[in-house]
Coordinates of C-alpha atoms in Angstrom, one line a residue:
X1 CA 156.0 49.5 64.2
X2 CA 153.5 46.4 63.4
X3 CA 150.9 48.8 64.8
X4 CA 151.3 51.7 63.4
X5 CA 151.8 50.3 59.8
X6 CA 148.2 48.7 61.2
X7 CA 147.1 51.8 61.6
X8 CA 148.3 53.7 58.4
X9 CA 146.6 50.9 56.4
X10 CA 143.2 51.3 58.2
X11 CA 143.4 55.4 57.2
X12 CA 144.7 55.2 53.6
X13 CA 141.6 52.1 53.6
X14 CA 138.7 54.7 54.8
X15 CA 140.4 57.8 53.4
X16 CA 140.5 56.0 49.8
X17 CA 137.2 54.7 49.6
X18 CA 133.5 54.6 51.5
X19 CA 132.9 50.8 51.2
X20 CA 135.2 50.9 54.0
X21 CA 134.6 53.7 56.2
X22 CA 133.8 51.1 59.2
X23 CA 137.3 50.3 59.4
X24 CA 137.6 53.8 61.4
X25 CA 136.4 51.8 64.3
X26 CA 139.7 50.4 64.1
X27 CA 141.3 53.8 64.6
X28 CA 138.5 54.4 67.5
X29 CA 138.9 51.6 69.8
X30 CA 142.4 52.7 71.1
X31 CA 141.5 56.2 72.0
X32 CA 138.5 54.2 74.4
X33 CA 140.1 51.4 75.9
X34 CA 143.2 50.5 78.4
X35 CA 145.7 50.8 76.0
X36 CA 149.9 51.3 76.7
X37 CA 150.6 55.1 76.0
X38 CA 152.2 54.6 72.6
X39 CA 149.8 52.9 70.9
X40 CA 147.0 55.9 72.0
X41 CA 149.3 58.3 71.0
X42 CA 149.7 56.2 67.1
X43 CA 145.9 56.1 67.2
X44 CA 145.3 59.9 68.0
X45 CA 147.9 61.0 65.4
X46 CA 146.1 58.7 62.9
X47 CA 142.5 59.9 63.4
X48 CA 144.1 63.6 63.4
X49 CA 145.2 62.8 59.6
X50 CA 141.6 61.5 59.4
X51 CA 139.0 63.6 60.1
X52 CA 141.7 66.7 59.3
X53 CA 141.5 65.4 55.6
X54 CA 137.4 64.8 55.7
X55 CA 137.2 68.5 57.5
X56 CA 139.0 69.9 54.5
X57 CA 137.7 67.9 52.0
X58 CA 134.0 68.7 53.4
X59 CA 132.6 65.1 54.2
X60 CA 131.3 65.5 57.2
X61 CA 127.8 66.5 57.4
X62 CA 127.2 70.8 57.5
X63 CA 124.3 71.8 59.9
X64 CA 122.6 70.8 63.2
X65 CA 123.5 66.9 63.2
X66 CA 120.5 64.2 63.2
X67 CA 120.2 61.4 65.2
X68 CA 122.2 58.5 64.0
X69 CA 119.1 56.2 64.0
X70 CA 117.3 58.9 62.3
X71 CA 119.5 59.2 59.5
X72 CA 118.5 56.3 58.3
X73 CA 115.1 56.8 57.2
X74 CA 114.8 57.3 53.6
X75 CA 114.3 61.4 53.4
X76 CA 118.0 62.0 53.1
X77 CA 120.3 60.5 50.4
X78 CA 122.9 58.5 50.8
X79 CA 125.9 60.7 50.5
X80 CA 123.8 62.7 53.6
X81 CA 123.5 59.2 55.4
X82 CA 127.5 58.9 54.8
X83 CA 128.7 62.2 56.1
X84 CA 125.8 62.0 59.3
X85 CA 127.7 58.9 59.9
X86 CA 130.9 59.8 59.5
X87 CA 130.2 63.6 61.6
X88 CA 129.3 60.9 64.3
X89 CA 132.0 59.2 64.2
X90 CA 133.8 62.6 64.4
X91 CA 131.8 64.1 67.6
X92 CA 133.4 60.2 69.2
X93 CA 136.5 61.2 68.5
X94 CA 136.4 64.3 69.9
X95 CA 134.7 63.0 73.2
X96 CA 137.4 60.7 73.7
X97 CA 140.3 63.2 73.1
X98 CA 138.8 65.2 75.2
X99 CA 138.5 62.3 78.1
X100 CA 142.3 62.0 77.2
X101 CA 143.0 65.4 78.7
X102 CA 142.8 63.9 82.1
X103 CA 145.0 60.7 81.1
X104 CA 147.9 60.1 83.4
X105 CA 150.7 60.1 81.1
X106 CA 151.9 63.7 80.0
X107 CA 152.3 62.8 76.2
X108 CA 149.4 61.3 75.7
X109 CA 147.5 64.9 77.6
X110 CA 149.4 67.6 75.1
X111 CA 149.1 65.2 71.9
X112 CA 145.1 65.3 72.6
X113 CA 145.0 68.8 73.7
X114 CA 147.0 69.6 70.2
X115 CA 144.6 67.1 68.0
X116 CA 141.5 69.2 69.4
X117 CA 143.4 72.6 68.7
X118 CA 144.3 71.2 65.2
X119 CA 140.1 70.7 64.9
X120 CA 138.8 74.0 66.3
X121 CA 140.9 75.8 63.7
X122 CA 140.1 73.4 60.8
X123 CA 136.7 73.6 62.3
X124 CA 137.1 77.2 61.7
X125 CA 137.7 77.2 58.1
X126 CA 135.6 74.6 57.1
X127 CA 132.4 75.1 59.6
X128 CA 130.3 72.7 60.6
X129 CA 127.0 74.9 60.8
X130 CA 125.2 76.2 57.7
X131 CA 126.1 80.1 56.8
X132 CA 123.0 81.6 56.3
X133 CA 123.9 85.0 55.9
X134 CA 126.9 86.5 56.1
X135 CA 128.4 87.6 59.0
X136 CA 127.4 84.3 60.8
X137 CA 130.5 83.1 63.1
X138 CA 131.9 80.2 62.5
X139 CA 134.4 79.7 65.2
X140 CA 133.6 76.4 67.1
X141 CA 132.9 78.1 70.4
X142 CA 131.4 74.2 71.3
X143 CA 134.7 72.1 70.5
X144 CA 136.6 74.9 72.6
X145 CA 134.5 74.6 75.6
X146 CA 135.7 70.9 75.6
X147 CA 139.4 71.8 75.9
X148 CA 138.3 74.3 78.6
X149 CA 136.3 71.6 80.2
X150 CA 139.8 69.3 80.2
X151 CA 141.6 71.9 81.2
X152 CA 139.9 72.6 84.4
X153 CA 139.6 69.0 86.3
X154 CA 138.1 69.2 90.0
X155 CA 140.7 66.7 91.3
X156 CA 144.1 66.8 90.2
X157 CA 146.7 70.0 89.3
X158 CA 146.5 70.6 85.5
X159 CA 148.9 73.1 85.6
X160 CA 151.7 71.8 83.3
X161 CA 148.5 71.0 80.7
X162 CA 147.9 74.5 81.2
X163 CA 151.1 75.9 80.4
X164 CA 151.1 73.8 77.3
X165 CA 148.2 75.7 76.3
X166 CA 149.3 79.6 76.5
X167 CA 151.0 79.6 73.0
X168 CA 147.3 79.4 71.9
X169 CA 146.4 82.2 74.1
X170 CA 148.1 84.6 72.2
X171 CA 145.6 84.5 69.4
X172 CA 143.2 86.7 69.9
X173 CA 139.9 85.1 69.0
X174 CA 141.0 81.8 71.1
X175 CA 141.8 84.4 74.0
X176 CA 138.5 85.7 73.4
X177 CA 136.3 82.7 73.7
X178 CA 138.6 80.9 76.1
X179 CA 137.1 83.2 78.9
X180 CA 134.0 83.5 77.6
X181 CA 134.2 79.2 78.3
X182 CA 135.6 79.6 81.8
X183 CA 133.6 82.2 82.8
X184 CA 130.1 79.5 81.8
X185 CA 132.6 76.6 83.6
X186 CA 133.0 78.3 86.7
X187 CA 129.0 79.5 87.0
X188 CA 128.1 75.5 86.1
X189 CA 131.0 74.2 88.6
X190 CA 130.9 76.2 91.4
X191 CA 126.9 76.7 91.5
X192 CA 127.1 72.5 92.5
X193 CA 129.4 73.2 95.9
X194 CA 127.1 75.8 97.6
X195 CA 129.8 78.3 98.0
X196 CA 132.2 75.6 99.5
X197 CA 135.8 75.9 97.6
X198 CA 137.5 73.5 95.2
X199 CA 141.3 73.9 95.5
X200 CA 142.1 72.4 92.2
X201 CA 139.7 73.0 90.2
X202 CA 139.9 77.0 91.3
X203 CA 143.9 76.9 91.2
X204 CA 143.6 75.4 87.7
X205 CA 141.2 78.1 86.6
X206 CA 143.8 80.9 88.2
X207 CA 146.5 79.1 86.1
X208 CA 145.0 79.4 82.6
X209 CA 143.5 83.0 83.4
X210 CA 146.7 84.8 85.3
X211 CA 149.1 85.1 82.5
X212 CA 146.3 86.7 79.9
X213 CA 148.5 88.9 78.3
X214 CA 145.5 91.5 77.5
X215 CA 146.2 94.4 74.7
X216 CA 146.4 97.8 75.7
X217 CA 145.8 99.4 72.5
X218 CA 142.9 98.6 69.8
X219 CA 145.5 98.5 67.0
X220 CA 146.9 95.6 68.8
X221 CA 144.4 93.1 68.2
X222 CA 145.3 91.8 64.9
X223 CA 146.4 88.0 65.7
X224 CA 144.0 85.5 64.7
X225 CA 143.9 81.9 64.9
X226 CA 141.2 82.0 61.7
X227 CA 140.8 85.1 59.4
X228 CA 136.9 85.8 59.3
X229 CA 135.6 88.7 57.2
X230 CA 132.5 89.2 59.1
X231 CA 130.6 91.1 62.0
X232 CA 131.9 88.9 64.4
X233 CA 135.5 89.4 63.3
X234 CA 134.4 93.4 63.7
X235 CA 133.4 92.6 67.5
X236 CA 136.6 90.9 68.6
X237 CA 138.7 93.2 67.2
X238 CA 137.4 96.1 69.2
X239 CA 139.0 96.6 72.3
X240 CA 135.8 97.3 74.6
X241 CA 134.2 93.7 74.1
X242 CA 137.5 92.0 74.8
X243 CA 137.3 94.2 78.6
X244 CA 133.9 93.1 79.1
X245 CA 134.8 89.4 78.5
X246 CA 137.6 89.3 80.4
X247 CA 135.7 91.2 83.1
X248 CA 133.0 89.2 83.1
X249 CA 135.1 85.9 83.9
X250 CA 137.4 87.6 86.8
X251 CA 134.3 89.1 88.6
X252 CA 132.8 85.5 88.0
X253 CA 136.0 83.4 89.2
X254 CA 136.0 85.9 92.8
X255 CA 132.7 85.8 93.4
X256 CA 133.5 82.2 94.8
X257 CA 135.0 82.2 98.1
X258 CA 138.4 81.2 97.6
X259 CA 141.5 78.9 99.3
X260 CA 143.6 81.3 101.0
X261 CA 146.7 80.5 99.5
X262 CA 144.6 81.7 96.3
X263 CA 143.5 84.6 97.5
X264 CA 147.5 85.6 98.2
X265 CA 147.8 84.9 94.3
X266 CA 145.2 87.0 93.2
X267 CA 145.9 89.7 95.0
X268 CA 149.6 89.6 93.6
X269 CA 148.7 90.2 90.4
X270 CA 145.4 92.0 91.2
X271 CA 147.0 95.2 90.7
X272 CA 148.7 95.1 87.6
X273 CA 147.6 92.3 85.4
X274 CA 143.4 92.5 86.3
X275 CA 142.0 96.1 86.9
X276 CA 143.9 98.2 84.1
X277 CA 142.2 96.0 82.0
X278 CA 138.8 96.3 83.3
X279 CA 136.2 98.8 82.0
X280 CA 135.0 99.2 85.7
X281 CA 137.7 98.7 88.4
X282 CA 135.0 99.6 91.0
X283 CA 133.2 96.2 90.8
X284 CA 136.0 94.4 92.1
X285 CA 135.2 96.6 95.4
X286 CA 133.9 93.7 97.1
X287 CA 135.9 91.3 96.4
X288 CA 138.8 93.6 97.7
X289 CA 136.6 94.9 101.1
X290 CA 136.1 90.7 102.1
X291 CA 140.3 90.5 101.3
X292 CA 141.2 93.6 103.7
X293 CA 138.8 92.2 106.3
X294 CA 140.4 88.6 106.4
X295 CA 143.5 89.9 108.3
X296 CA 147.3 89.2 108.0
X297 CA 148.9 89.0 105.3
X298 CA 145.7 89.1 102.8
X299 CA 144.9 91.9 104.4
X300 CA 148.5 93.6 103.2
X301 CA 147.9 92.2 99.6
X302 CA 144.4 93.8 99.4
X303 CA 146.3 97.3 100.3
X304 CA 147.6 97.5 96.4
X305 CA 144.0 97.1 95.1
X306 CA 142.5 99.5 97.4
X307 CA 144.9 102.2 96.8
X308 CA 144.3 101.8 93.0
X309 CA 140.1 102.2 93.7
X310 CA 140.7 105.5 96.1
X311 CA 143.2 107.3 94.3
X312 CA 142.6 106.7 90.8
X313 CA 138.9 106.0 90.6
X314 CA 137.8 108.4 93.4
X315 CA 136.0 105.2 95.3
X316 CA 135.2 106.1 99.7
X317 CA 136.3 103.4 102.5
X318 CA 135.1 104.2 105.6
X319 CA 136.9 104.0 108.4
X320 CA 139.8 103.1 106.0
X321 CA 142.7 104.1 108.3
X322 CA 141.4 103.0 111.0
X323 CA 141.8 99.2 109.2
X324 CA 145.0 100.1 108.1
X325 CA 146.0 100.9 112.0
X326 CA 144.7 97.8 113.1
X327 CA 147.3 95.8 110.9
X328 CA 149.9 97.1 112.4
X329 CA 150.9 93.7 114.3
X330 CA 154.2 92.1 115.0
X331 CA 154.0 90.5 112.0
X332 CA 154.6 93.1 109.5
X333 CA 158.4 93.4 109.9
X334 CA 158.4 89.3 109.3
X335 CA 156.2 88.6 106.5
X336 CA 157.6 88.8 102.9
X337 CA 155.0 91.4 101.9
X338 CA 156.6 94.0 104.2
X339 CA 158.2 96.3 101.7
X340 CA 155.6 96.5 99.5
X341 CA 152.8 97.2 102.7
X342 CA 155.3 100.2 104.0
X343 CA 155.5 101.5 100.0
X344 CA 151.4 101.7 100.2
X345 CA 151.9 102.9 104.1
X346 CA 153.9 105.9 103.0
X347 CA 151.7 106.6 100.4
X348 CA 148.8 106.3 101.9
X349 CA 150.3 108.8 105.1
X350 CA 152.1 110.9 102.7
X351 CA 148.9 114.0 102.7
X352 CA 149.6 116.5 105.2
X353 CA 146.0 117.4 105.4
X354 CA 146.1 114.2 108.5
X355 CA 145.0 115.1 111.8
X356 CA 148.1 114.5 113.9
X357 CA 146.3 112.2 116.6
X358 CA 146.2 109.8 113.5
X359 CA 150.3 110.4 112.3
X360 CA 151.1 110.4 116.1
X361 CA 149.5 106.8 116.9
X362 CA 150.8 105.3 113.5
X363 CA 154.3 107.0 114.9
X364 CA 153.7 105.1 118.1
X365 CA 152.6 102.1 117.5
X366 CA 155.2 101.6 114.8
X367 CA 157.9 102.6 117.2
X368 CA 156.9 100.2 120.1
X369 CA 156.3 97.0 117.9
X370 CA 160.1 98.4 116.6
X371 CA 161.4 96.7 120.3
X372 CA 161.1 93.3 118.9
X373 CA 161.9 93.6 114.9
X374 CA 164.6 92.1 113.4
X375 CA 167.7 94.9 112.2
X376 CA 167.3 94.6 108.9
X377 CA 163.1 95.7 109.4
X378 CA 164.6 98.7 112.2
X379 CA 166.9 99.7 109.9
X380 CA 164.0 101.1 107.1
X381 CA 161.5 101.9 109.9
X382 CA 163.7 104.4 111.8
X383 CA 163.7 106.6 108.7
X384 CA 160.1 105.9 107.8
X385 CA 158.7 107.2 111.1
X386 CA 161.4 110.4 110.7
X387 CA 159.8 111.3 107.5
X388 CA 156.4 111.0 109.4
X389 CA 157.9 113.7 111.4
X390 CA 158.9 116.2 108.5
X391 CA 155.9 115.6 107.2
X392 CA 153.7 116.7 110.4
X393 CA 155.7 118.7 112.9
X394 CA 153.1 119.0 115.2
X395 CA 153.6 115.0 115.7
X396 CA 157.3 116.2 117.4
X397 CA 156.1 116.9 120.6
X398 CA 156.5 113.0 121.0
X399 CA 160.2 113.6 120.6
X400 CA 160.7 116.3 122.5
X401 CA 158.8 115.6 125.6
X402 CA 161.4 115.3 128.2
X403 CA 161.8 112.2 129.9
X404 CA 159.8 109.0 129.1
X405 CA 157.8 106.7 131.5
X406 CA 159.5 105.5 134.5
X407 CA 157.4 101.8 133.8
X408 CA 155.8 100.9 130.5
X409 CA 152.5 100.6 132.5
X410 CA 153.2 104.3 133.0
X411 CA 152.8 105.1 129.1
X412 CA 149.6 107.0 128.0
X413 CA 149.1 105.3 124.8
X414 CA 147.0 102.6 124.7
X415 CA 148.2 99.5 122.8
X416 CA 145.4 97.7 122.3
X417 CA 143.2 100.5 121.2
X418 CA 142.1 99.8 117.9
X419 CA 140.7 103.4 117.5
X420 CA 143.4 105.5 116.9
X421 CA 141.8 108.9 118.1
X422 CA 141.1 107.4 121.5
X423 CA 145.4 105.7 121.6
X424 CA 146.5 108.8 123.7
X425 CA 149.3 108.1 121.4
X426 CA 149.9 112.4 121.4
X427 CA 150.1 112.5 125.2
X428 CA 153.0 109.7 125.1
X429 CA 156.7 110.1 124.4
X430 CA 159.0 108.4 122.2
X431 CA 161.2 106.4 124.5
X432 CA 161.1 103.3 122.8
X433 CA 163.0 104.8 119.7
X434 CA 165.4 106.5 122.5
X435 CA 166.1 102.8 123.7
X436 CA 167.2 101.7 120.3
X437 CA 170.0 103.9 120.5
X438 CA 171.4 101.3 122.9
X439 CA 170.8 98.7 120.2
X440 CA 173.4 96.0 120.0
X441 CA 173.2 96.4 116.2
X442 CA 175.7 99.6 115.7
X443 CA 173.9 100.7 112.9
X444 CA 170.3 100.8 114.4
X445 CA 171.5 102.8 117.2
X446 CA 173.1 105.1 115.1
X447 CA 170.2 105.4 113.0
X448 CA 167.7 105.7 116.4
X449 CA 170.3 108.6 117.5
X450 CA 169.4 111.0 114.2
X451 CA 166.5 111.7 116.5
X452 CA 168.6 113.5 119.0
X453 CA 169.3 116.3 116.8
X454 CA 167.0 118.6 114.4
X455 CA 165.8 116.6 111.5
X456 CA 166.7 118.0 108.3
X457 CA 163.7 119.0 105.8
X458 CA 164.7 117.0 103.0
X459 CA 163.1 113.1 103.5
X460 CA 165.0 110.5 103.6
X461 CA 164.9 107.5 100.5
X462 CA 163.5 104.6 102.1
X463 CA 162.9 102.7 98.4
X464 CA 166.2 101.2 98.9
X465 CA 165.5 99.6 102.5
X466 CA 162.3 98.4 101.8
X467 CA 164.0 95.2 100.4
X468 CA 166.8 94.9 102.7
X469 CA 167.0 90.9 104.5
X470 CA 168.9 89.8 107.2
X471 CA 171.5 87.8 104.6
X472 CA 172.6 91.3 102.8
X473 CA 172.9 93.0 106.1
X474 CA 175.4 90.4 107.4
X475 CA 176.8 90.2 104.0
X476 CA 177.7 94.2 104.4
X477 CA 179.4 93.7 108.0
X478 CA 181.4 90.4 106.7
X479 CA 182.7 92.2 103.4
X480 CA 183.7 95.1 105.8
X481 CA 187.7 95.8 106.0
X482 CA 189.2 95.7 109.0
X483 CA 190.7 98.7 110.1
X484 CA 194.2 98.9 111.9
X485 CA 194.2 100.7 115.0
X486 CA 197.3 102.5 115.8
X487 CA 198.7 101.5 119.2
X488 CA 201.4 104.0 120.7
X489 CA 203.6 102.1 123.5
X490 CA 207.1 101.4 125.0
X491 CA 208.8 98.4 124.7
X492 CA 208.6 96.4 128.0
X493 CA 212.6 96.2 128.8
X494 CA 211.9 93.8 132.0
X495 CA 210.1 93.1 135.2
X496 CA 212.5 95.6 136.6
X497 CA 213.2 98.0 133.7
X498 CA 217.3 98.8 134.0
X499 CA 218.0 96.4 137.1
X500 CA 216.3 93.8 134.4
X501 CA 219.2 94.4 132.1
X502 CA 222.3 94.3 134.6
X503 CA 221.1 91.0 136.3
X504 CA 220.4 89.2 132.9
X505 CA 224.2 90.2 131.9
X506 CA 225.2 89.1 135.4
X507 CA 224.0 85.4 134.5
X508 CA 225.0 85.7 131.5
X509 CA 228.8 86.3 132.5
X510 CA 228.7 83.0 135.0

């Protein structure tokens, strides 16, 4: 309490008169030095109330700021020597706030990250740079950089900082230069590691750019942080230079090569959250080619992307399916991006303008990586690859070719052919589905037996097994009711039948 009352004394002493403006030192020193949380946090709330009140009250020197030692020579007055001084002391406190963004405790973190936010909109109203015409902007693009600076440290996760910071996001000005600032942080950071990645600092940047909540509409950009009737105002609120902003700082972020957990994140969101908003989807083409080339589960991700570029922006792969064949692996009925994968799959082998060598080695391959899935994964594929068949009957000749291969050795199709024209996949049979109708899981073989009989010609809804896990398939058979079986006997009336009866009453009478 001593200290603060300190402190409160020292600000109405340099708020209340200029003889003692060097008492703000006082108010300085803590923000610098070692000092116990609390008493930063007492100092940074007190030079908040400071320099608010001589932003408002227009002390602080308005223009491109002199050197200090050249504010003393005898061309400027001294109420210019005075606010020079005090716009010094000003850019100190602001340097140390922001070197408080990276201070271990938490409180002390969001109570600098707020006293700078506090500044960039006072800063905002009461500008710091001379207005020479109208239409000049005013917003302190400068002071913002340094809370995107402090945002983004190289060494350590910033992300609960980060997530203090979205409620400022949703203005639309601070939006608007916020990725303006980490699209120049990312070219000044990552230009110093010769393509070589930074985990945190890139993970830090994909936590304050992921949740941009970008508007759809023009009409929906009327939340500002500061009200500015001018061309600059007339700029961010059109629609088309907040696309090329945020643009700008994705294509600038994924130009870097990437962790690969990241590149899973990205390509999450890629789909929904990045390219609607971008005024040209087809620049992130290469970003999405390296994903779909990495393999595995990246590979899957990058499907989402690619099917957005070719069906809705008209963009050519090359040997496109051909990729797409070669990730069919063992994995895909394990990893957790398996329903969305077989959603793009179907789509993606839903035209029935495919040549059927193509269908017929998807239909194989499928089938004989089907021998080691789980239930839960045969249980959606069975119907996938049946729909596959009512979509290209000529593919059916795998199902009704008599008899399969006494020996897998004996089967035509090539496994390990990663060119599915030369698979011989047409030439095979489908005895591997045939096998799974001896399944241990009842409901797999019952599902592998539909192939037995004619197929209907209305497809089956997979959308609901896409999802299906191992827990709610065992959670179906345990919340079964168990049936009672009628039994039809006759009562047992003795080893003997009769004979039983007359010996028993025999003892009986002795």
């Amino acid at each position: 309490m001593a200290r603060e009352a300190a402190l409160a004394a020292c600000l109405e002493a340099v708020l209340g008169s200029r003889s003692s403006a060097n008492r703000v030192f006082e108010l300085l020193e803590p923000l610098a030095g070692q000092e116990e949380p609390e008493d930063i946090v007492s100092a940074a709330r007190t030079c908040s109330r400071l320099f608010g009140a001589l932003l408002e009250r227009r002390e602080l020197f308005v223009g491109p700021l002199p050197d200090q030692d050249a504010s003393l020579a005898e061309s400027y007055s001294a109420e210019d020597k005075y606010r020079i001084w005090m716009r010094h002391r000003y850019r100190d406190c602001v340097g140390c706030l922001g070197e408080l963004l990276g201070h271990e405790a938490f409180q002390v973190k969001e109570l600098a990250l707020c006293t700078l936010m506090k500044f960039v909109e006072l800063e905002a109203q009461y500008p710091l740079i001379k207005i020479e015409w109208k239409g000049t902007l005013t917003f302190p693009c400068d002071l913002l950089k340094v809370v995107v600076d402090g945002l983004l440290p190289t060494s350590e996760d910033a992300s609960l900082l980060i997530s203090r910071f979205q409620e400022y996001m949703e203005y639309d000005d601070v939006r608007y230069f916020v990725m303006k600032a980490v699209t120049a942080s990312v070219g000044q950071v990552m230009q110093k590691t010769k393509e070589r990645p930074l985990p945190f600092y890139q993970q830090n940047v994909f936590s304050l750019i992921s949740p941009i909540n970008m508007p759809n509409k023009e009409s929906e950009i009327v939340k500002f942080m500061v009200k500015q009737d001018n061309r600059e105002e007339l700029k961010l609120s059109r629609l088309q230079a907040h696309k090329q902003v945020f643009e700008k700082m994705w294509l600038t972020f994924l130009k870097h090569k990437l962790p690969t957990g990241l590149y899973k994140k990205v390509l999450v969101i890629l789909h929904d959250s990045v390219l609607p908003y971008m005024n040209e989807p087809t620049l992130m083409m290469d970003f999405l080619t390296v994903a779909y080339g990495i393999g595995g589960a990246i590979s899957l991700l990058a499907l989402n992307g690619l099917f957005i570029l070719i069906h809705q922006h008209n963009l050519e792969y090359p040997d496109f399916y051909k990729k797409l064949y070669s990730l069919l692996d063992p994995s895909i009925y394990h990893v957790k991006y398996r329903a969305r994968f077989f959603h793009l799959a179907d789509l993606f082998l839903s035209s029935s303008h495919l040549p059927a060598y193509l269908v017929a080695a998807f239909i194989k391959r499928l089938s004989r990586l089907a021998l080691t899935a789980p239930p839960e994964a045969l249980l959606m594929v069975i119907p996938f690859i049946c729909n596959l068949f009512r979509r290209h009957p000529s593919c059916r000749v795998l199902v009704h070719r008599p008899g399969g291969p006494a020996d897998m050795s004996d089967d035509p199709y090539v496994m390990e052919e990663e060119e599915p024209s030369k698979s011989r996949a047409l030439e095979s049979s489908l005895w591997e589905i045939q096998s799974l109708q001896n399944h241990y899981h009842p409901d797999v073989a019952k599902a592998a037996a539909v192939l037995n009989h004619s197929l209907s010609e209305m497809e089956d809804d997979i959308s609901g097994l896409l999802e299906l896990s191992a827990y709610e398939l065992f959670d179906k058979e345990v919340k079964k009711k168990a049936v009672d079986v009628p039994l039809e006997f006759e009562q047992v009336r003795g080893l003997f039948g009769k004979k039983n009866d007359i010996f028993a009453e025999h003892f009986s009478l002795n």
